[in-house]
PDB file of C-alpha atoms in Angstrom:
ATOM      1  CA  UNK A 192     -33.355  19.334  15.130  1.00 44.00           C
ATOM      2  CA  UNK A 193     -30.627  18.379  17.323  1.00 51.00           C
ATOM      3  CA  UNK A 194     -27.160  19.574  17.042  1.00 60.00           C
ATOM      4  CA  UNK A 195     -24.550  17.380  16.014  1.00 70.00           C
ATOM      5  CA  UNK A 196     -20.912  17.249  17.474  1.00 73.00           C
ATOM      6  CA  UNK A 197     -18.340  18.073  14.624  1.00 77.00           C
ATOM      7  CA  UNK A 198     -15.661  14.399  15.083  1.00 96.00           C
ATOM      8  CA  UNK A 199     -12.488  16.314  13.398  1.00 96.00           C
ATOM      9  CA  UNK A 200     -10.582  19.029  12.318  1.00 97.00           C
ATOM     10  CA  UNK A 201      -7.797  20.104  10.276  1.00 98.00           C
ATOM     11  CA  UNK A 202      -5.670  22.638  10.920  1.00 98.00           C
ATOM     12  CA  UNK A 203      -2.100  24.443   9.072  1.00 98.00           C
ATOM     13  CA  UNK A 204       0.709  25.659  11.304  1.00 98.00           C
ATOM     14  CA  UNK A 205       4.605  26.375  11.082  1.00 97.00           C
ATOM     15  CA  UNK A 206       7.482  25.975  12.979  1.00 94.00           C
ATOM     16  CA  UNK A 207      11.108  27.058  12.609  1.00 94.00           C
ATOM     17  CA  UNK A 208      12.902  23.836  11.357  1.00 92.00           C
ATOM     18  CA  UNK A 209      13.221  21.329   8.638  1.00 94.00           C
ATOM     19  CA  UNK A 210      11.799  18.054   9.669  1.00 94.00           C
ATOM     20  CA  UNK A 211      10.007  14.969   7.936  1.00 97.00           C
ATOM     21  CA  UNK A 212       7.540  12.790  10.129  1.00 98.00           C
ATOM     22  CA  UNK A 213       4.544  12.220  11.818  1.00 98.00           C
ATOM     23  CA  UNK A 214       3.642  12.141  15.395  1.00 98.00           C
ATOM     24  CA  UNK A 215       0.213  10.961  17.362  1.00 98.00           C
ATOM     25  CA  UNK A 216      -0.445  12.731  20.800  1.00 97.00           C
ATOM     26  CA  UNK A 217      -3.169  10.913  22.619  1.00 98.00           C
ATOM     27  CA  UNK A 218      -5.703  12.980  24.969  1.00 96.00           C
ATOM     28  CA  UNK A 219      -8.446  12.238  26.964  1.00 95.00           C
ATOM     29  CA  UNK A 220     -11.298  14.031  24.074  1.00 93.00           C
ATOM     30  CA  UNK A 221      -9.442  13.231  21.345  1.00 95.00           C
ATOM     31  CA  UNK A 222      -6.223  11.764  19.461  1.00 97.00           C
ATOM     32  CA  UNK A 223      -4.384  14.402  17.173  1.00 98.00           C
ATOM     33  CA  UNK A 224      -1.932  13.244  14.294  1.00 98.00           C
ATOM     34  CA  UNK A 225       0.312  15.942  13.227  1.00 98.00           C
ATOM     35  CA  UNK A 226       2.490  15.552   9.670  1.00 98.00           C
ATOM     36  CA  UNK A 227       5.511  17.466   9.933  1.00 97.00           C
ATOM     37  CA  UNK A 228       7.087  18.972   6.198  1.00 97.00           C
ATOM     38  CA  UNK A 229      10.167  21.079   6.313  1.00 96.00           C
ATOM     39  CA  UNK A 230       8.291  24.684   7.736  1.00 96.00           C
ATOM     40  CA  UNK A 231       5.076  23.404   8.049  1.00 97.00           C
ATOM     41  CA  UNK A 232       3.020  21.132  10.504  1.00 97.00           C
ATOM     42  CA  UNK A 233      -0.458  19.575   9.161  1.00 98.00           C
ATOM     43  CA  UNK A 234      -2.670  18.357  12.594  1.00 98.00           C
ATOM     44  CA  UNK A 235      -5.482  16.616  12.166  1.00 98.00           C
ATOM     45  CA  UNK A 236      -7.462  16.093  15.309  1.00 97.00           C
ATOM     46  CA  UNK A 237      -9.982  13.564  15.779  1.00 97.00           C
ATOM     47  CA  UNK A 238     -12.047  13.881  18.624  1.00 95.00           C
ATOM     48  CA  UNK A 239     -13.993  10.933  20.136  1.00 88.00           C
TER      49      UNK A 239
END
């Protein structure tokens, strides 16, 4: 049985601001899109 590579995660932060958006940060392993709500930051990252 061979062991597969998990392709994304999500992950919950905060950050001390108010701010509406989104952002995409490209990487060499992956591409992570982070949501930004007033206090909190959603990332999803997406590895390839």
């Amino acid at each position: 049985m061979s062991e597969q590579k998990k392709q994304w995660s999500l992950s919950i932060g905060t950050y001390p601001g108010i701010l509406f958006g989104m952002r995409s940060y490209e990487e060499e392993g992956q591409t992570t899109h982070v949501f930004y709500l007033p206090l909190i930051d959603i990332a999803l990252e997406v590895y390839k």
